[in-house]
Tab-separated table of C-alpha atoms in Angstrom:
chain	number	residue	atom	x	y	z
A	1	MET	CA	13.593	25.989	40.059
A	2	SER	CA	16.188	27.712	38.103
A	3	LYS	CA	16.538	31.441	38.028
A	4	PRO	CA	15.558	33.095	34.747
A	5	ARG	CA	18.647	34.042	32.468
A	6	LYS	CA	19.294	37.744	32.894
A	7	LYS	CA	19.785	39.649	29.485
A	8	GLN	CA	23.057	40.665	28.793
A	9	GLY	CA	24.044	44.102	27.607
A	10	ASN	CA	22.223	47.577	27.647
A	11	PRO	CA	18.875	47.503	26.271
A	12	ASP	CA	19.088	51.027	25.154
A	13	PHE	CA	21.919	50.053	22.867
A	14	ARG	CA	20.126	47.147	21.023
A	15	HIS	CA	20.239	46.663	17.277
A	16	ARG	CA	17.789	49.332	15.710
A	17	VAL	CA	15.168	48.108	13.309
A	18	THR	CA	14.536	50.648	10.529
A	19	VAL	CA	11.063	50.916	8.556
A	20	PRO	CA	11.238	50.257	4.804
A	21	ALA	CA	12.198	53.221	2.479
A	22	PRO	CA	9.384	54.815	0.580
A	23	GLU	CA	8.844	53.932	-2.951
A	24	SER	CA	10.840	55.738	-5.836
A	25	LYS	CA	8.955	56.266	-9.141
A	26	GLU	CA	11.888	57.131	-10.889
A	27	ILE	CA	13.945	53.827	-10.013
A	28	GLU	CA	10.805	51.719	-10.481
A	29	SER	CA	10.171	53.231	-14.147
A	30	ARG	CA	14.049	52.310	-14.868
A	31	LEU	CA	13.426	48.960	-13.553
A	32	PHE	CA	10.142	48.570	-15.413
A	33	GLU	CA	11.968	49.832	-18.743
A	34	LEU	CA	14.493	47.150	-18.418
A	35	LEU	CA	12.054	44.409	-17.082
A	36	SER	CA	9.175	44.763	-19.308
A	37	PRO	CA	6.294	42.382	-19.115
A	38	GLY	CA	7.668	40.948	-22.474
A	39	THR	CA	10.873	39.889	-20.611
A	40	PHE	CA	8.767	37.439	-18.141
A	41	ALA	CA	6.810	36.368	-21.122
A	42	ASN	CA	10.043	34.750	-22.613
A	43	LEU	CA	10.705	32.911	-19.645
A	44	LYS	CA	7.123	31.128	-19.337
A	45	ASP	CA	8.229	27.884	-20.909
A	46	VAL	CA	11.477	27.618	-18.695
A	47	LYS	CA	11.496	24.061	-17.152
A	48	ASP	CA	12.717	23.387	-13.795
A	49	LYS	CA	13.984	19.597	-13.248
A	50	GLU	CA	11.956	18.695	-16.528
A	51	ARG	CA	8.941	20.143	-14.988
A	52	SER	CA	7.289	23.214	-16.484
A	53	LEU	CA	6.671	26.078	-14.076
A	54	ARG	CA	3.074	26.199	-12.982
A	55	SER	CA	0.835	29.317	-12.951
A	56	ARG	CA	0.434	30.319	-9.519
A	57	ILE	CA	-0.196	33.567	-7.302
A	58	LEU	CA	3.709	34.154	-6.780
A	59	THR	CA	4.664	34.101	-10.525
A	60	LEU	CA	7.872	35.325	-11.801
A	61	PRO	CA	6.708	39.007	-12.298
A	62	VAL	CA	5.419	39.006	-8.627
A	63	MET	CA	8.642	37.526	-7.294
A	64	SER	CA	10.762	39.842	-9.273
A	65	ALA	CA	8.627	42.824	-7.988
A	66	ILE	CA	9.050	41.342	-4.197
A	67	VAL	CA	12.821	40.692	-4.485
A	68	LEU	CA	13.729	43.841	-6.125
A	69	SER	CA	11.797	45.781	-3.523
A	70	LEU	CA	13.428	43.994	-0.684
A	71	VAL	CA	16.762	45.444	-2.399
A	72	TYR	CA	15.932	48.973	-3.414
A	73	ARG	CA	13.445	49.885	-0.651
A	74	GLN	CA	15.982	48.256	2.211
A	75	VAL	CA	13.233	46.050	3.656
A	76	GLN	CA	14.807	43.818	6.378
A	77	HIS	CA	12.057	41.379	7.103
A	78	LEU	CA	9.885	39.138	4.722
A	79	THR	CA	6.913	40.223	6.940
A	80	ASP	CA	7.350	43.866	6.143
A	81	VAL	CA	7.467	43.134	2.446
A	82	LEU	CA	4.166	41.183	2.637
A	83	ARG	CA	2.487	44.137	4.579
A	84	ILE	CA	3.485	46.604	1.828
A	85	LEU	CA	2.249	44.207	-0.939
A	86	GLU	CA	-1.093	43.998	1.010
A	87	VAL	CA	-1.329	47.460	1.756
A	88	GLU	CA	-0.244	49.276	-1.194
A	89	GLY	CA	1.249	46.803	-3.770
A	90	LEU	CA	4.855	46.639	-4.979
A	91	MET	CA	5.988	48.140	-8.536
A	92	TRP	CA	3.911	46.536	-11.206
A	93	VAL	CA	1.925	44.289	-8.979
A	94	SER	CA	-1.295	45.358	-7.481
A	95	THR	CA	-2.135	44.625	-3.807
A	96	MET	CA	-2.844	40.855	-2.726
A	97	GLU	CA	-2.429	39.040	0.445
A	98	VAL	CA	0.238	36.282	0.704
A	99	SER	CA	1.302	34.253	3.634
A	100	LYS	CA	4.990	34.470	4.899
A	101	GLN	CA	5.097	30.610	4.758
A	102	ALA	CA	4.107	30.653	1.129
A	103	LEU	CA	6.890	33.558	0.237
A	104	SER	CA	9.524	31.352	2.045
A	105	GLN	CA	8.849	28.273	0.219
A	106	ARG	CA	8.563	30.161	-3.089
A	107	LEU	CA	12.094	31.694	-2.531
A	108	ASN	CA	13.510	28.331	-1.970
A	109	SER	CA	11.651	26.470	-5.055
A	110	LEU	CA	11.679	29.138	-7.688
A	111	PRO	CA	14.717	28.299	-9.810
A	112	SER	CA	17.415	31.160	-9.183
A	113	HIS	CA	18.763	30.761	-12.573
A	114	LEU	CA	15.492	32.818	-13.880
A	115	PHE	CA	16.939	35.712	-12.056
A	116	MET	CA	20.177	35.157	-13.571
A	117	VAL	CA	18.610	35.524	-17.134
A	118	LEU	CA	16.764	38.494	-15.985
A	119	PHE	CA	20.129	40.116	-14.809
A	120	GLU	CA	21.914	39.266	-18.027
A	121	GLN	CA	19.061	40.950	-20.128
A	122	VAL	CA	19.310	43.906	-17.905
A	123	ILE	CA	22.987	44.162	-18.242
A	124	LYS	CA	22.598	43.840	-21.997
A	125	LYS	CA	20.121	46.824	-22.156
A	126	ILE	CA	22.183	48.960	-19.805
A	127	ARG	CA	25.517	48.442	-22.098
A	128	GLU	CA	23.706	49.196	-25.212
A	129	LYS	CA	22.589	52.473	-23.765
A	130	SER	CA	26.017	53.247	-22.325
A	131	ARG	CA	27.761	53.181	-25.775
A	132	ASP	CA	26.921	56.509	-26.400
A	133	LYS	CA	28.570	57.863	-23.411
A	134	GLU	CA	31.881	59.472	-23.697
A	135	LEU	CA	34.775	58.435	-21.406
A	136	ALA	CA	37.334	60.643	-19.886
A	137	PRO	CA	40.121	61.492	-22.500
A	138	LYS	CA	42.860	59.898	-20.203
A	139	TRP	CA	40.891	56.608	-20.789
A	140	ALA	CA	39.475	57.001	-24.338
A	141	SER	CA	42.686	55.919	-25.841
A	142	VAL	CA	42.979	52.839	-23.814
A	143	ALA	CA	39.185	51.861	-24.295
A	144	ASP	CA	39.875	52.159	-28.336
A	145	LYS	CA	42.674	49.739	-28.322
A	146	PHE	CA	40.793	47.071	-26.547
A	147	SER	CA	37.548	45.307	-26.987
A	148	SER	CA	36.788	45.723	-23.395
A	149	VAL	CA	38.451	46.483	-20.230
A	150	TRP	CA	37.039	44.518	-17.225
A	151	ILE	CA	37.889	44.052	-13.599
A	152	ALA	CA	37.259	40.653	-11.880
A	153	ASP	CA	37.593	39.598	-8.250
A	154	ALA	CA	36.072	37.207	-5.612
A	155	SER	CA	34.598	38.044	-2.295
A	156	THR	CA	33.026	35.699	0.681
A	157	LEU	CA	29.685	36.371	1.757
A	158	GLU	CA	28.962	36.784	5.482
A	159	ALA	CA	27.612	34.145	7.901
A	160	ILE	CA	24.170	32.676	7.575
A	161	LYS	CA	21.788	32.878	10.766
A	162	LYS	CA	21.689	29.606	12.490
A	163	HIS	CA	17.907	29.668	13.091
A	164	LEU	CA	17.505	29.057	9.031
A	165	GLY	CA	16.340	25.668	8.041
A	166	GLN	CA	18.793	22.730	9.034
A	167	LEU	CA	21.734	24.945	9.982
A	168	LYS	CA	20.529	24.833	13.838
A	169	GLU	CA	22.327	21.490	14.333
A	170	LYS	CA	25.680	22.697	12.920
A	171	LYS	CA	28.388	24.147	14.920
A	172	GLY	CA	30.363	27.301	14.480
A	173	GLN	CA	30.007	29.822	11.929
A	174	ILE	CA	28.674	29.081	8.552
A	175	LEU	CA	29.500	31.263	5.676
A	176	ALA	CA	27.015	31.604	2.842
A	177	GLY	CA	29.504	30.919	-0.178
A	178	LYS	CA	31.831	32.973	-2.215
A	179	ILE	CA	30.910	35.020	-5.334
A	180	MET	CA	32.766	36.252	-8.555
A	181	MET	CA	31.934	39.603	-9.884
A	182	VAL	CA	32.908	41.269	-13.188
A	183	VAL	CA	32.588	45.025	-13.852
A	184	GLU	CA	33.614	47.242	-16.543
A	185	ALA	CA	36.717	49.481	-15.620
A	186	PHE	CA	35.466	52.807	-16.969
A	187	THR	CA	31.737	52.791	-16.454
A	188	HIS	CA	31.691	50.380	-13.510
A	189	CYS	CA	28.635	48.647	-14.963
A	190	PRO	CA	28.456	44.919	-13.829
A	191	VAL	CA	29.350	42.513	-16.588
A	192	SER	CA	28.671	38.841	-14.913
A	193	VAL	CA	28.405	37.418	-11.465
A	194	TRP	CA	28.764	33.659	-10.295
A	195	TYR	CA	28.025	32.185	-6.994
A	196	ASP	CA	29.670	28.953	-5.345
A	197	GLY	CA	28.447	27.433	-1.950
A	198	ASN	CA	31.814	26.821	-1.024
A	199	PRO	CA	33.318	29.718	0.972
A	200	ASN	CA	36.918	28.391	0.808
A	201	CYS	CA	36.939	27.791	-3.089
A	202	ASN	CA	40.029	29.289	-5.010
A	203	GLU	CA	39.846	31.895	-7.466
A	204	THR	CA	41.463	29.772	-9.786
A	205	ASN	CA	38.083	27.780	-10.204
A	206	TRP	CA	36.674	30.573	-12.404
A	207	TRP	CA	39.639	30.561	-14.783
A	208	LYS	CA	37.608	28.900	-17.578
A	209	SER	CA	34.596	31.093	-16.977
A	210	LEU	CA	36.526	34.310	-17.021
A	211	LEU	CA	38.298	32.988	-20.180
A	212	SER	CA	35.094	32.101	-22.088
A	213	ILE	CA	33.216	35.552	-21.630
A	214	LEU	CA	36.422	37.737	-22.015
A	215	PRO	CA	36.062	38.829	-25.671
A	216	VAL	CA	39.087	38.518	-28.054
A	217	ASN	CA	41.287	41.611	-27.437
A	218	GLY	CA	39.954	42.115	-24.274
A	219	LEU	CA	42.082	43.233	-20.974
A	220	LEU	CA	41.111	41.858	-17.622
A	221	LEU	CA	42.436	43.409	-14.276
A	222	VAL	CA	42.819	40.976	-11.330
A	223	ASP	CA	44.766	40.667	-8.372
A	224	MET	CA	47.397	37.936	-7.436
A	225	GLY	CA	44.626	35.484	-6.641
A	226	PHE	CA	44.313	34.745	-10.271
A	227	TYR	CA	48.196	34.152	-10.839
A	228	GLY	CA	49.148	31.171	-12.904
A	229	PHE	CA	51.365	30.362	-15.860
A	230	GLU	CA	48.776	27.981	-17.308
A	231	TRP	CA	46.403	31.010	-17.169
A	232	PHE	CA	48.647	33.554	-18.603
A	233	ASP	CA	49.526	31.269	-21.724
A	234	ALA	CA	45.900	30.386	-22.262
A	235	LEU	CA	44.910	34.016	-22.417
A	236	THR	CA	47.736	34.603	-24.861
A	237	ASP	CA	46.903	31.830	-26.892
A	238	SER	CA	43.387	33.122	-27.033
A	239	GLY	CA	44.127	36.758	-28.118
A	240	LYS	CA	43.287	38.063	-24.740
A	241	TYR	CA	45.013	39.984	-22.031
A	242	VAL	CA	45.609	40.262	-18.475
A	243	LEU	CA	47.030	42.556	-15.991
A	244	THR	CA	47.942	41.665	-12.445
A	245	ARG	CA	50.627	42.013	-9.623
A	246	GLN	CA	53.677	40.246	-9.839
A	247	LYS	CA	54.608	37.739	-7.248
A	248	SER	CA	57.878	38.421	-5.287
A	249	LYS	CA	59.405	35.013	-5.179
A	250	VAL	CA	58.956	34.170	-8.792
A	251	VAL	CA	62.259	33.481	-10.674
A	252	TYR	CA	62.582	35.222	-14.214
A	253	ARG	CA	65.059	35.967	-16.693
A	254	THR	CA	65.206	39.448	-18.105
A	255	VAL	CA	64.877	39.520	-22.092
A	256	ARG	CA	64.786	43.037	-22.856
A	257	VAL	CA	64.789	46.299	-21.151
A	258	LEU	CA	62.389	48.697	-22.784
A	259	TRP	CA	62.976	51.667	-20.380
A	260	ARG	CA	64.845	52.400	-17.099
A	261	THR	CA	64.707	55.239	-14.637
A	262	SER	CA	65.568	55.781	-11.046
A	263	HIS	CA	61.634	55.594	-10.381
A	264	TYR	CA	60.424	52.882	-12.630
A	265	LYS	CA	61.312	49.936	-14.934
A	266	ASP	CA	59.925	48.450	-18.014
A	267	GLU	CA	61.343	45.353	-19.191
A	268	ILE	CA	60.291	41.830	-20.941
A	269	ILE	CA	60.798	38.811	-19.004
A	270	GLN	CA	60.527	34.890	-19.213
A	271	MET	CA	59.162	33.323	-16.072
A	272	GLY	CA	58.984	29.766	-14.578
A	273	LEU	CA	62.856	29.007	-15.390
A	274	HIS	CA	63.030	26.211	-12.579
A	275	HIS	CA	59.342	25.303	-12.870
A	276	THR	CA	57.805	22.068	-14.171
A	277	ASN	CA	55.466	23.904	-16.505
A	278	PRO	CA	57.188	27.277	-17.087
A	279	CYS	CA	55.287	30.069	-18.689
A	280	ARG	CA	55.945	29.368	-22.596
A	281	HIS	CA	54.998	33.137	-23.604
A	282	PRO	CA	57.383	36.222	-22.464
A	283	MET	CA	55.415	38.746	-20.149
A	284	ARG	CA	56.016	42.316	-19.455
A	285	GLN	CA	56.968	43.621	-16.115
A	286	VAL	CA	56.530	47.285	-15.042
A	287	SER	CA	58.152	48.053	-11.773
A	288	VAL	CA	57.350	51.400	-9.985
A	289	LEU	CA	59.017	53.028	-6.848
A	290	TRP	CA	56.029	54.641	-5.065
A	291	GLY	CA	57.205	56.258	-1.890
A	292	ASN	CA	59.715	53.654	-0.325
A	293	THR	CA	58.198	50.624	-1.773
A	294	TRP	CA	58.650	48.971	-5.414
A	295	TYR	CA	55.395	47.566	-7.033
A	296	ASN	CA	55.603	45.169	-9.616
A	297	TYR	CA	53.037	44.706	-12.337
A	298	LEU	CA	52.652	42.024	-14.901
A	299	THR	CA	50.800	41.959	-18.254
A	300	ASN	CA	50.915	40.021	-21.609
A	301	VAL	CA	50.298	43.318	-23.484
A	302	ILE	CA	54.046	43.422	-24.818
A	303	ASP	CA	54.037	46.375	-27.180
A	304	PRO	CA	54.514	49.647	-25.108
A	305	ASP	CA	52.722	51.618	-27.878
A	306	VAL	CA	49.546	49.621	-26.974
A	307	LEU	CA	49.838	50.247	-23.431
A	308	SER	CA	52.307	52.484	-21.791
A	309	ALA	CA	53.944	51.776	-18.531
A	310	GLN	CA	52.155	54.763	-16.675
A	311	GLN	CA	48.869	53.362	-18.234
A	312	ILE	CA	49.654	49.982	-16.785
A	313	CYS	CA	50.179	51.411	-13.346
A	314	ASP	CA	47.080	53.763	-13.466
A	315	LEU	CA	44.731	50.969	-14.782
A	316	TYR	CA	45.647	48.772	-12.004
A	317	ARG	CA	44.979	51.364	-9.494
A	318	ARG	CA	41.469	51.302	-10.817
A	319	ARG	CA	41.346	47.779	-9.909
A	320	TRP	CA	40.101	49.014	-6.536
A	321	ARG	CA	36.568	49.782	-8.196
A	322	ILE	CA	35.786	46.238	-7.684
A	323	GLU	CA	36.325	46.544	-4.163
A	324	ASP	CA	33.996	49.565	-4.355
A	325	ALA	CA	31.411	47.392	-5.949
A	326	PHE	CA	31.523	44.728	-3.223
A	327	LEU	CA	31.268	47.312	-0.492
A	328	LEU	CA	28.296	48.920	-2.110
A	329	THR	CA	26.417	45.700	-2.693
A	330	LYS	CA	27.171	44.314	0.615
A	331	ARG	CA	26.870	47.271	3.132
A	332	LEU	CA	24.767	49.682	1.092
A	333	LEU	CA	22.258	47.426	-0.524
A	334	GLY	CA	22.280	44.573	2.146
A	335	LEU	CA	23.906	41.568	0.461
A	336	SER	CA	25.555	40.996	3.750
A	337	TYR	CA	22.171	40.327	5.430
A	338	LEU	CA	20.691	37.031	3.803
A	339	TRP	CA	17.015	36.435	3.550
A	340	VAL	CA	17.046	32.718	3.523
A	341	GLY	CA	19.715	29.985	4.312
A	342	GLY	CA	19.430	27.738	0.942
A	343	ALA	CA	21.612	28.408	-1.830
A	344	ASN	CA	18.685	29.091	-4.205
A	345	GLY	CA	17.449	31.952	-2.142
A	346	VAL	CA	21.038	33.377	-1.642
A	347	LYS	CA	21.610	33.209	-5.626
A	348	MET	CA	18.206	34.891	-6.047
A	349	GLN	CA	19.188	37.779	-3.763
A	350	LEU	CA	22.642	38.169	-5.371
A	351	TYR	CA	21.029	38.414	-8.680
A	352	ALA	CA	18.354	40.899	-7.512
A	353	THR	CA	21.196	42.959	-5.826
A	354	CYS	CA	23.215	43.074	-8.886
A	355	ILE	CA	20.427	43.961	-11.157
A	356	PHE	CA	19.538	46.990	-8.813
A	357	TYR	CA	23.200	47.991	-8.533
A	358	ALA	CA	23.312	48.138	-12.380
A	359	VAL	CA	20.276	50.315	-12.298
A	360	LEU	CA	21.947	52.537	-9.734
A	361	ASN	CA	25.022	52.708	-11.433
A	362	ASP	CA	23.531	53.908	-14.663
A	363	LEU	CA	21.566	56.704	-12.707
A	364	CYS	CA	25.004	57.924	-11.584
A	365	ALA	CA	26.268	57.612	-15.004
A	366	ASP	CA	23.498	59.943	-15.988
A	367	VAL	CA	24.181	62.205	-13.097
A	368	ALA	CA	27.995	62.421	-13.985
A	369	ILE	CA	27.062	63.786	-17.539
A	370	ALA	CA	24.592	66.247	-16.120
A	371	LEU	CA	27.057	67.578	-13.709
A	372	GLN	CA	29.774	67.236	-16.292
A	373	GLN	CA	32.077	65.169	-13.800
A	374	PRO	CA	33.838	61.999	-14.340
A	375	VAL	CA	31.914	59.167	-13.318
A	376	GLU	CA	34.215	58.013	-10.522
A	377	GLN	CA	33.564	61.490	-8.911
A	378	ILE	CA	30.022	60.606	-8.423
A	379	SER	CA	29.118	58.879	-4.826
A	380	ILE	CA	26.984	56.003	-5.381
A	381	GLU	CA	26.061	55.871	-1.939
A	382	MET	CA	25.025	59.310	-1.676
A	383	VAL	CA	23.005	59.299	-4.937
A	384	PHE	CA	21.036	56.261	-3.339
A	385	ARG	CA	20.537	58.063	-0.050
A	386	SER	CA	19.316	61.080	-1.967
A	387	LEU	CA	16.340	59.124	-3.344
A	388	TYR	CA	14.530	59.543	-0.023
A	389	PHE	CA	14.906	63.376	-0.028
A	390	PHE	CA	13.722	63.519	-3.554
A	391	ASN	CA	10.593	61.475	-2.562
A	392	ARG	CA	9.674	63.924	0.099
A	393	ALA	CA	10.237	66.971	-2.087
A	394	CYS	CA	7.817	65.251	-4.715
A	395	LEU	CA	5.163	65.330	-2.145
A	396	GLN	CA	5.457	69.182	-2.239
A	397	ASN	CA	5.937	69.431	-5.871
A	398	PRO	CA	4.755	66.207	-8.113
A	399	GLN	CA	6.226	67.770	-11.163
A	400	LEU	CA	10.023	67.383	-10.093
A	401	GLU	CA	12.308	65.205	-12.086
A	402	LEU	CA	15.177	63.220	-10.616
A	403	ILE	CA	18.233	64.220	-12.613
A	404	PRO	CA	17.633	67.837	-12.666
A	405	TRP	CA	16.705	67.903	-8.839
A	406	LEU	CA	19.981	66.033	-8.077
A	407	VAL	CA	21.941	68.535	-10.176
A	408	GLU	CA	20.250	71.477	-8.246
A	409	ASN	CA	20.861	70.128	-5.014
A	410	HIS	CA	24.399	68.161	-5.545
A	411	ARG	CA	26.164	70.137	-3.178
A	412	SER	CA	23.957	69.620	-0.235
A	413	MET	CA	23.279	65.982	-1.178
A	414	GLY	CA	26.934	65.488	-1.389
A	415	LEU	CA	26.902	63.578	-4.952
A	416	VAL	CA	30.399	64.926	-5.782
A	417	LYS	CA	33.418	63.321	-3.986
A	418	ALA	CA	35.799	65.836	-2.475
A	419	VAL	CA	39.454	66.017	-3.964
A	420	ARG	CA	41.275	65.371	-0.679
A	421	LYS	CA	44.942	66.297	0.138
A	422	ARG	CA	46.237	62.771	-0.411
A	423	HIS	CA	44.648	62.808	-3.858
A	424	ARG	CA	46.456	65.980	-4.760
A	425	ASP	CA	49.847	64.416	-3.286
A	426	ASN	CA	49.411	61.290	-5.120
A	427	ALA	CA	48.883	63.462	-8.367
A	428	LYS	CA	52.017	65.186	-7.690
A	429	ARG	CA	54.059	62.019	-7.010
A	430	SER	CA	52.790	60.442	-10.128
A	431	LEU	CA	53.909	63.432	-12.340
A	432	ASP	CA	57.462	63.366	-10.697
A	433	ILE	CA	57.548	59.591	-11.492
A	434	TRP	CA	56.390	59.865	-15.150
A	435	GLU	CA	57.791	63.343	-16.347
A	436	PRO	CA	61.050	61.731	-17.682
A	437	ALA	CA	58.920	59.517	-20.050
A	438	LEU	CA	56.659	62.361	-21.104
A	439	THR	CA	59.874	64.573	-22.014
């Protein structure tokens, strides 16, 4: 008789299981405003594989309430969300009893593109609302010269748990796929999101999709994963613009020098001299000496009156906002922890997470206006964590409103990011670089 296997590790340090967060009336009211019953009514006649969606208990409004609650209330298990649904109801859905098997099957069968349509409708309403919000003076002039300024990047999702579906038989780590996200550069509001089940797919697969949604006279900030002469020429031919990093081994010829100092160079170049398919249109390269390293930026905005060299460098530094978006959706909102293993369920979770991230981002924009702070100085993570304390405060005083309460307690909640020494040093270094151009 074999000996029982001994458990590894210290049981005192096992993974903690947290309880679901309490409901937030303010968040639910914002979601209900964006996802009104009329929104679901418009999707009743949507067909899946040439079959109309049948009327059943787990309808689209019910599934939307369940999936969004899984995100915003940080529910870690489907069993817990079913308990909440049975005991207190979820959002606009009253109490009901549903089996775990029925919910799991519905997550795999309900067409995920319905959530994509909901996401697009939510983004449309939020963007219409954000038109009235003022930008910082530093970026207002840039926004006026372009129809839109977007940031795009791709990120690989984490591994799927092996006990899901047919994955038990496969060996090694199985990644859930790759996502592409586009956000607005100044408001950080999501614009679009796509999913590819192949975690090794290249960013160039989304060239046509990005080109189709970017409006004429729009500017797109991307990293070197989107580098390509064909891509640059297609954007220029369409009257659209791009800003990225220059590759170190690209051969080019300097056509004209616009400005040159000891700390930066601004020049028009022609690339692909020894390439089979060279870049047909000239590009603009801005090189900046930051510390001991030269950084080279590339754009097809040729006119320095439209976009100065300093604005090019400062804009590309804002590209990091897309990395913040990935960090928040994955780590804070739980996109790293997938509920189901099928691609349909992954897409559903992806769109639901982006819907809530858009609502949370819109809430942060309102907090920034109330505090008279730039939106990038507002910590989205701390605003999200403050919802729990606001809920507890409402138990003592039900008349409280969220925005005034956050403004009153913004110091203790840590809503405004601290300006650290490295930020002041970077501002001083930037002034030293661009002072000759300003004078």
